mmCIF file of C-alpha atoms and ligand atoms in Angstrom:
data_model
loop_
_atom_site.group_PDB
_atom_site.id
_atom_site.type_symbol
_atom_site.label_atom_id
_atom_site.label_comp_id
_atom_site.label_asym_id
_atom_site.label_seq_id
_atom_site.Cartn_x
_atom_site.Cartn_y
_atom_site.Cartn_z
ATOM 1 C CA MET T 248 0.000 0.000 0.000
ATOM 2 C CA THR T 249 1.368 3.426 -0.922
ATOM 3 C CA ALA T 250 1.717 6.095 1.789
ATOM 4 C CA TYR T 251 -0.967 8.756 1.922
ATOM 5 C CA ASP T 252 0.085 11.934 0.080
ATOM 6 C CA ASP T 253 -2.042 14.878 1.234
ATOM 7 C CA ASP T 254 -0.548 17.312 -1.301
ATOM 8 C CA ALA T 255 -1.202 14.930 -4.180
ATOM 9 C CA LEU T 256 -4.821 14.351 -3.112
ATOM 10 C CA ARG T 257 -5.473 18.096 -2.763
ATOM 11 C CA ALA T 258 -3.975 18.765 -6.208
ATOM 12 C CA GLU T 259 -6.072 15.986 -7.744
ATOM 13 C CA MET T 260 -9.258 17.371 -6.151
ATOM 14 C CA VAL T 261 -8.620 20.891 -7.477
ATOM 15 C CA ALA T 262 -7.984 19.435 -10.953
ATOM 16 C CA THR T 263 -11.225 17.421 -10.775
ATOM 17 C CA CYS T 264 -13.256 20.483 -9.754
ATOM 18 C CA ARG T 265 -11.813 22.560 -12.576
ATOM 19 C CA ARG T 266 -12.457 19.704 -14.998
ATOM 20 C CA MET T 267 -16.061 19.629 -13.801
ATOM 21 C CA ASN T 268 -16.433 23.253 -14.918
ATOM 22 C CA ALA T 269 -14.492 22.722 -18.169
ATOM 23 C CA LEU T 270 -16.794 19.813 -19.063
ATOM 24 C CA GLY T 271 -19.773 22.105 -18.629
ATOM 25 C CA ILE T 272 -21.431 20.126 -15.825
ATOM 26 C CA ASN T 273 -20.926 22.823 -13.183
ATOM 27 C CA GLN T 274 -20.506 26.572 -12.856
ATOM 28 C CA GLY T 275 -20.182 29.410 -10.375
ATOM 29 C CA THR T 276 -20.148 28.359 -6.749
ATOM 30 C CA SER T 277 -22.440 25.364 -7.364
ATOM 31 C CA GLY T 278 -21.164 21.882 -6.752
ATOM 32 C CA ASN T 279 -18.807 20.305 -4.242
ATOM 33 C CA LEU T 280 -16.416 17.360 -3.963
ATOM 34 C CA SER T 281 -15.119 15.211 -1.118
ATOM 35 C CA VAL T 282 -12.561 12.408 -0.903
ATOM 36 C CA ARG T 283 -11.919 10.121 2.061
ATOM 37 C CA ASN T 284 -8.454 10.317 3.639
ATOM 38 C CA PRO T 285 -6.848 8.649 6.686
ATOM 39 C CA ARG T 286 -8.007 11.426 9.062
ATOM 40 C CA GLY T 287 -11.593 11.686 7.776
ATOM 41 C CA PHE T 288 -12.180 13.408 4.467
ATOM 42 C CA LEU T 289 -11.219 16.460 2.440
ATOM 43 C CA VAL T 290 -14.072 18.601 1.106
ATOM 44 C CA THR T 291 -14.254 21.701 -1.063
ATOM 45 C CA PRO T 292 -14.770 24.995 0.793
ATOM 46 C CA THR T 293 -18.131 26.758 0.601
ATOM 47 C CA SER T 294 -18.790 29.589 -1.854
ATOM 48 C CA LEU T 295 -15.390 29.663 -3.531
ATOM 49 C CA PRO T 296 -15.377 29.448 -7.363
ATOM 50 C CA TYR T 297 -13.129 26.629 -8.556
ATOM 51 C CA GLU T 298 -11.010 28.953 -10.725
ATOM 52 C CA ARG T 299 -9.885 30.686 -7.519
ATOM 53 C CA MET T 300 -9.603 27.567 -5.359
ATOM 54 C CA GLU T 301 -6.100 26.349 -4.441
ATOM 55 C CA PRO T 302 -5.089 23.000 -2.882
ATOM 56 C CA LYS T 303 -4.651 24.670 0.544
ATOM 57 C CA ASP T 304 -8.314 25.830 0.442
ATOM 58 C CA LEU T 305 -9.659 22.269 0.675
ATOM 59 C CA VAL T 306 -11.039 21.613 4.148
ATOM 60 C CA GLN T 307 -10.009 18.684 6.352
ATOM 61 C CA MET T 308 -13.157 17.341 8.022
ATOM 62 C CA PHE T 309 -13.770 14.621 10.571
ATOM 63 C CA PHE T 310 -16.690 12.214 10.855
ATOM 64 C CA ASP T 311 -17.977 13.996 13.983
ATOM 65 C CA GLY T 312 -18.713 17.058 11.805
ATOM 66 C CA SER T 313 -15.770 19.151 13.001
ATOM 67 C CA TYR T 314 -13.172 20.679 10.683
ATOM 68 C CA GLU T 315 -9.827 22.428 10.849
ATOM 69 C CA GLY T 316 -8.358 25.433 9.048
ATOM 70 C CA GLU T 317 -9.498 28.891 7.976
ATOM 71 C CA ARG T 318 -11.989 27.963 5.272
ATOM 72 C CA ARG T 319 -15.521 26.805 6.084
ATOM 73 C CA PRO T 320 -16.470 23.470 4.512
ATOM 74 C CA SER T 321 -19.104 23.105 1.781
ATOM 75 C CA SER T 322 -22.624 23.784 3.007
ATOM 76 C CA GLU T 323 -23.325 20.177 1.937
ATOM 77 C CA TRP T 324 -20.733 18.630 4.258
ATOM 78 C CA ARG T 325 -23.506 16.603 5.936
ATOM 79 C CA PHE T 326 -24.301 14.502 2.891
ATOM 80 C CA HIS T 327 -20.600 14.145 2.091
ATOM 81 C CA ARG T 328 -19.947 12.916 5.632
ATOM 82 C CA ASP T 329 -23.014 10.666 5.796
ATOM 83 C CA ILE T 330 -22.362 9.038 2.425
ATOM 84 C CA LEU T 331 -18.666 8.416 3.163
ATOM 85 C CA ALA T 332 -19.536 7.101 6.636
ATOM 86 C CA SER T 333 -22.221 4.698 5.453
ATOM 87 C CA ARG T 334 -20.763 3.580 2.130
ATOM 88 C CA GLN T 335 -17.480 1.720 2.429
ATOM 89 C CA ASP T 336 -17.729 0.875 -1.288
ATOM 90 C CA VAL T 337 -16.930 4.497 -2.259
ATOM 91 C CA ASP T 338 -14.275 7.071 -1.323
ATOM 92 C CA CYS T 339 -15.461 10.075 -3.298
ATOM 93 C CA VAL T 340 -18.687 12.122 -3.451
ATOM 94 C CA LEU T 341 -19.268 14.597 -6.279
ATOM 95 C CA HIS T 342 -22.227 16.969 -6.426
ATOM 96 C CA CYS T 343 -23.138 19.335 -9.261
ATOM 97 C CA HIS T 344 -26.062 21.148 -10.825
ATOM 98 C CA SER T 345 -25.593 19.827 -14.369
ATOM 99 C CA VAL T 346 -28.316 21.199 -16.615
ATOM 100 C CA TYR T 347 -30.105 18.098 -17.948
ATOM 101 C CA ALA T 348 -29.953 16.100 -14.703
ATOM 102 C CA THR T 349 -31.347 19.143 -12.912
ATOM 103 C CA THR T 350 -34.023 19.550 -15.598
ATOM 104 C CA LEU T 351 -35.341 16.097 -14.629
ATOM 105 C CA ALA T 352 -34.832 16.821 -10.921
ATOM 106 C CA VAL T 353 -36.982 19.961 -11.033
ATOM 107 C CA HIS T 354 -39.815 17.698 -12.224
ATOM 108 C CA HIS T 355 -38.974 15.094 -9.551
ATOM 109 C CA ARG T 356 -38.486 12.594 -12.333
ATOM 110 C CA GLN T 357 -36.286 9.568 -11.825
ATOM 111 C CA ILE T 358 -34.484 8.108 -14.846
ATOM 112 C CA PRO T 359 -35.895 4.698 -15.812
ATOM 113 C CA ALA T 360 -34.098 1.952 -17.785
ATOM 114 C CA PHE T 361 -34.874 3.650 -21.107
ATOM 115 C CA HIS T 362 -31.219 2.990 -22.082
ATOM 116 C CA TYR T 363 -28.989 0.123 -20.949
ATOM 117 C CA MET T 364 -26.262 2.527 -19.673
ATOM 118 C CA ILE T 365 -28.485 3.337 -16.676
ATOM 119 C CA ALA T 366 -26.817 0.233 -15.198
ATOM 120 C CA VAL T 367 -23.527 2.141 -14.673
ATOM 121 C CA ALA T 368 -25.226 3.782 -11.682
ATOM 122 C CA GLY T 369 -25.764 0.304 -10.194
ATOM 123 C CA GLY T 370 -29.417 -0.536 -10.863
ATOM 124 C CA THR T 371 -32.501 -0.273 -13.054
ATOM 125 C CA THR T 372 -33.222 3.381 -12.201
ATOM 126 C CA ILE T 373 -31.430 6.536 -11.191
ATOM 127 C CA ARG T 374 -33.707 7.736 -8.394
ATOM 128 C CA CYS T 375 -34.641 11.295 -7.559
ATOM 129 C CA ALA T 376 -34.550 12.217 -3.853
ATOM 130 C CA PRO T 377 -37.420 14.419 -2.620
ATOM 131 C CA TYR T 378 -36.660 18.118 -2.223
ATOM 132 C CA ALA T 379 -35.096 19.348 1.022
ATOM 133 C CA THR T 380 -33.353 22.661 1.766
ATOM 134 C CA PHE T 381 -29.686 22.706 0.736
ATOM 135 C CA GLY T 382 -27.198 22.080 3.518
ATOM 136 C CA THR T 383 -29.678 20.319 5.830
ATOM 137 C CA GLN T 384 -29.680 16.937 7.519
ATOM 138 C CA ALA T 385 -33.033 16.327 5.777
ATOM 139 C CA LEU T 386 -31.309 16.599 2.386
ATOM 140 C CA SER T 387 -28.571 14.230 3.501
ATOM 141 C CA ASP T 388 -31.126 11.703 4.782
ATOM 142 C CA ALA T 389 -33.060 11.877 1.497
ATOM 143 C CA ALA T 390 -29.862 11.433 -0.541
ATOM 144 C CA ILE T 391 -28.819 8.358 1.468
ATOM 145 C CA VAL T 392 -32.176 6.674 0.711
ATOM 146 C CA ALA T 393 -32.051 7.567 -3.012
ATOM 147 C CA LEU T 394 -28.481 6.208 -3.229
ATOM 148 C CA GLU T 395 -29.282 2.814 -1.717
ATOM 149 C CA ASP T 396 -27.595 0.188 -3.956
ATOM 150 C CA ARG T 397 -26.721 2.975 -6.381
ATOM 151 C CA LEU T 398 -23.727 5.121 -7.303
ATOM 152 C CA ALA T 399 -25.751 8.137 -8.426
ATOM 153 C CA CYS T 400 -29.029 9.936 -7.781
ATOM 154 C CA LEU T 401 -30.849 13.146 -8.627
ATOM 155 C CA LEU T 402 -31.846 15.615 -5.915
ATOM 156 C CA GLY T 403 -35.319 17.152 -6.336
ATOM 157 C CA GLN T 404 -35.182 20.792 -7.503
ATOM 158 C CA HIS T 405 -31.455 20.785 -6.929
ATOM 159 C CA GLY T 406 -28.960 18.652 -8.945
ATOM 160 C CA GLN T 407 -27.189 15.308 -8.914
ATOM 161 C CA ILE T 408 -24.756 13.271 -6.766
ATOM 162 C CA SER T 409 -22.286 10.750 -8.218
ATOM 163 C CA LEU T 410 -20.022 8.436 -6.222
ATOM 164 C CA GLY T 411 -16.826 6.546 -6.961
ATOM 165 C CA ARG T 412 -13.675 4.978 -5.565
ATOM 166 C CA THR T 413 -11.715 7.901 -7.034
ATOM 167 C CA SER T 414 -12.563 11.440 -8.049
ATOM 168 C CA ALA T 415 -11.915 10.446 -11.681
ATOM 169 C CA ALA T 416 -14.515 7.660 -11.419
ATOM 170 C CA ALA T 417 -17.082 9.928 -9.737
ATOM 171 C CA LEU T 418 -16.505 12.607 -12.378
ATOM 172 C CA ALA T 419 -16.887 10.109 -15.225
ATOM 173 C CA LEU T 420 -20.150 8.893 -13.687
ATOM 174 C CA ALA T 421 -21.449 12.463 -13.265
ATOM 175 C CA VAL T 422 -20.807 13.054 -16.980
ATOM 176 C CA GLU T 423 -22.613 9.795 -17.792
ATOM 177 C CA VAL T 424 -25.609 10.766 -15.610
ATOM 178 C CA GLU T 425 -25.737 14.117 -17.400
ATOM 179 C CA THR T 426 -25.583 12.424 -20.829
ATOM 180 C CA LEU T 427 -28.324 9.951 -19.895
ATOM 181 C CA SER T 428 -30.430 12.831 -18.550
ATOM 182 C CA ARG T 429 -30.006 14.720 -21.792
ATOM 183 C CA LEU T 430 -30.956 11.650 -23.826
ATOM 184 C CA TYR T 431 -33.995 11.071 -21.633
ATOM 185 C CA VAL T 432 -35.173 14.705 -21.874
ATOM 186 C CA GLN T 433 -34.810 14.489 -25.663
ATOM 187 C CA ALA T 434 -36.511 11.087 -25.865
ATOM 188 C CA LEU T 435 -39.439 12.457 -23.844
ATOM 189 C CA ALA T 436 -40.134 14.928 -26.676
ATOM 190 C CA LEU T 437 -41.509 11.939 -28.632
ATOM 191 C CA GLY T 438 -43.448 10.586 -25.630
ATOM 192 C CA GLU T 439 -42.439 8.384 -22.680
ATOM 193 C CA PRO T 440 -39.919 5.899 -24.125
ATOM 194 C CA PRO T 441 -40.235 2.146 -23.503
ATOM 195 C CA VAL T 442 -38.037 0.705 -20.755
ATOM 196 C CA LEU T 443 -35.861 -2.414 -20.693
ATOM 197 C CA SER T 444 -37.222 -5.222 -18.514
ATOM 198 C CA ASP T 445 -35.657 -6.034 -15.133
ATOM 199 C CA GLU T 446 -34.569 -9.348 -16.685
ATOM 200 C CA GLU T 447 -32.687 -7.591 -19.501
ATOM 201 C CA MET T 448 -31.175 -5.070 -17.083
ATOM 202 C CA GLY T 449 -29.980 -8.054 -15.023
ATOM 203 C CA ARG T 450 -28.192 -9.351 -18.126
ATOM 204 C CA VAL T 451 -26.705 -5.889 -18.782
ATOM 205 C CA MET T 452 -25.365 -5.740 -15.231
ATOM 206 C CA GLN T 453 -23.884 -9.235 -15.547
ATOM 207 C CA GLN T 454 -22.272 -8.245 -18.824
ATOM 208 C CA MET T 455 -20.799 -5.075 -17.331
ATOM 209 C CA LYS T 456 -19.405 -7.046 -14.416
ATOM 210 C CA LYS T 457 -17.931 -9.709 -16.696
ATOM 211 C CA MET T 458 -16.265 -7.109 -18.923
ATOM 212 C CA SER T 459 -15.250 -4.711 -16.115
ATOM 213 C CA TYR T 460 -17.179 -2.323 -18.330
ATOM 214 C CA GLY T 461 -16.402 1.360 -17.877
ATOM 215 C CA GLN T 462 -13.392 0.641 -15.664
ATOM 216 C CA ALA T 463 -9.721 0.715 -16.499
ATOM 217 C CA PRO T 464 -8.988 -2.472 -18.446
ATOM 218 C CA ASP T 465 -7.835 -5.366 -16.311
ATOM 219 C CA PRO T 466 -4.395 -6.276 -17.737
ATOM 220 C CA GLU T 467 -5.050 -9.918 -16.915
ATOM 221 C CA GLY T 468 -8.108 -9.806 -19.139
ATOM 222 C CA ALA T 469 -11.353 -9.995 -17.196
ATOM 223 C CA ALA T 470 -13.108 -9.578 -20.511
ATOM 224 C CA ASP T 471 -14.662 -12.416 -22.474
ATOM 225 C CA VAL T 472 -12.306 -11.819 -25.392
ATOM 226 C CA PRO T 473 -9.167 -14.008 -25.444
ATOM 227 C CA ARG T 474 -5.963 -12.012 -25.290
ATOM 228 C CA ARG T 475 -2.975 -13.145 -27.336
ATOM 229 C CA ARG T 476 0.215 -13.217 -25.334
ATOM 230 C CA ASP T 477 2.829 -14.134 -27.961
HETATM 231 P P1 13P F 728 -21.148 25.087 -1.403
HETATM 232 O O1 13P F 728 -20.452 26.236 -2.097
HETATM 233 O O2 13P F 728 -21.439 25.422 0.041
HETATM 234 O O3 13P F 728 -20.430 23.786 -1.590
HETATM 235 O O4 13P F 728 -22.605 24.940 -2.018
HETATM 236 C C1 13P F 728 -22.846 24.655 -3.356
HETATM 237 C C2 13P F 728 -24.054 23.793 -3.562
HETATM 238 O O5 13P F 728 -24.172 23.210 -4.605
HETATM 239 C C3 13P F 728 -25.073 23.640 -2.497
HETATM 240 O O6 13P F 728 -25.885 22.559 -2.793
#
């Protein structure tokens, strides 16, 4: 196991936040990011645009809700803390107000299995949590329920949350959720699209697992395609 490098993690988080803006899934002071570390977790500071944010501005938080340093943590530190505390399968929480995901969220619409890629979020739907005021325990509680057995959810009249082992994985999933949301909004223009059956979505999930789909390729070849070694 490699030693924990606080500077490297802070630099990676700043890069991820700036990438979030460059990709067009976030803007202004919306959005926040947290990553677990040996002392608790690092989280973006509140109300600081990412273009002006430096590695030292990231806030060290602890699971009891306390923090250290000059900067105040994101107003959404509760859901970052609660997700990281209750989900040992993830180490990173990314939140943004991407336009198409939020378009569905303002209508309290979950995303059904209208497209097989819904499975990348871990199930047959991407749920939408009911509305609760930003920065509250009620919002955190609602997010935890919507994220059960999932890696992403929408937040009613608010935005989206995506989870991952790394900030790169959480960012990639947030982009995927935004793309699926855009496709769904466009598909709805022709009427409610048909959905794939639970049985088919089960096969899709099996297939993704078998192929390590959407993850860095396993050099030993987890895929079902034989690899030549000569
Ligand atoms: P912070 O600047 O406090 O992280 O808030 C942004 C946000 O998106 C609130 O939901």
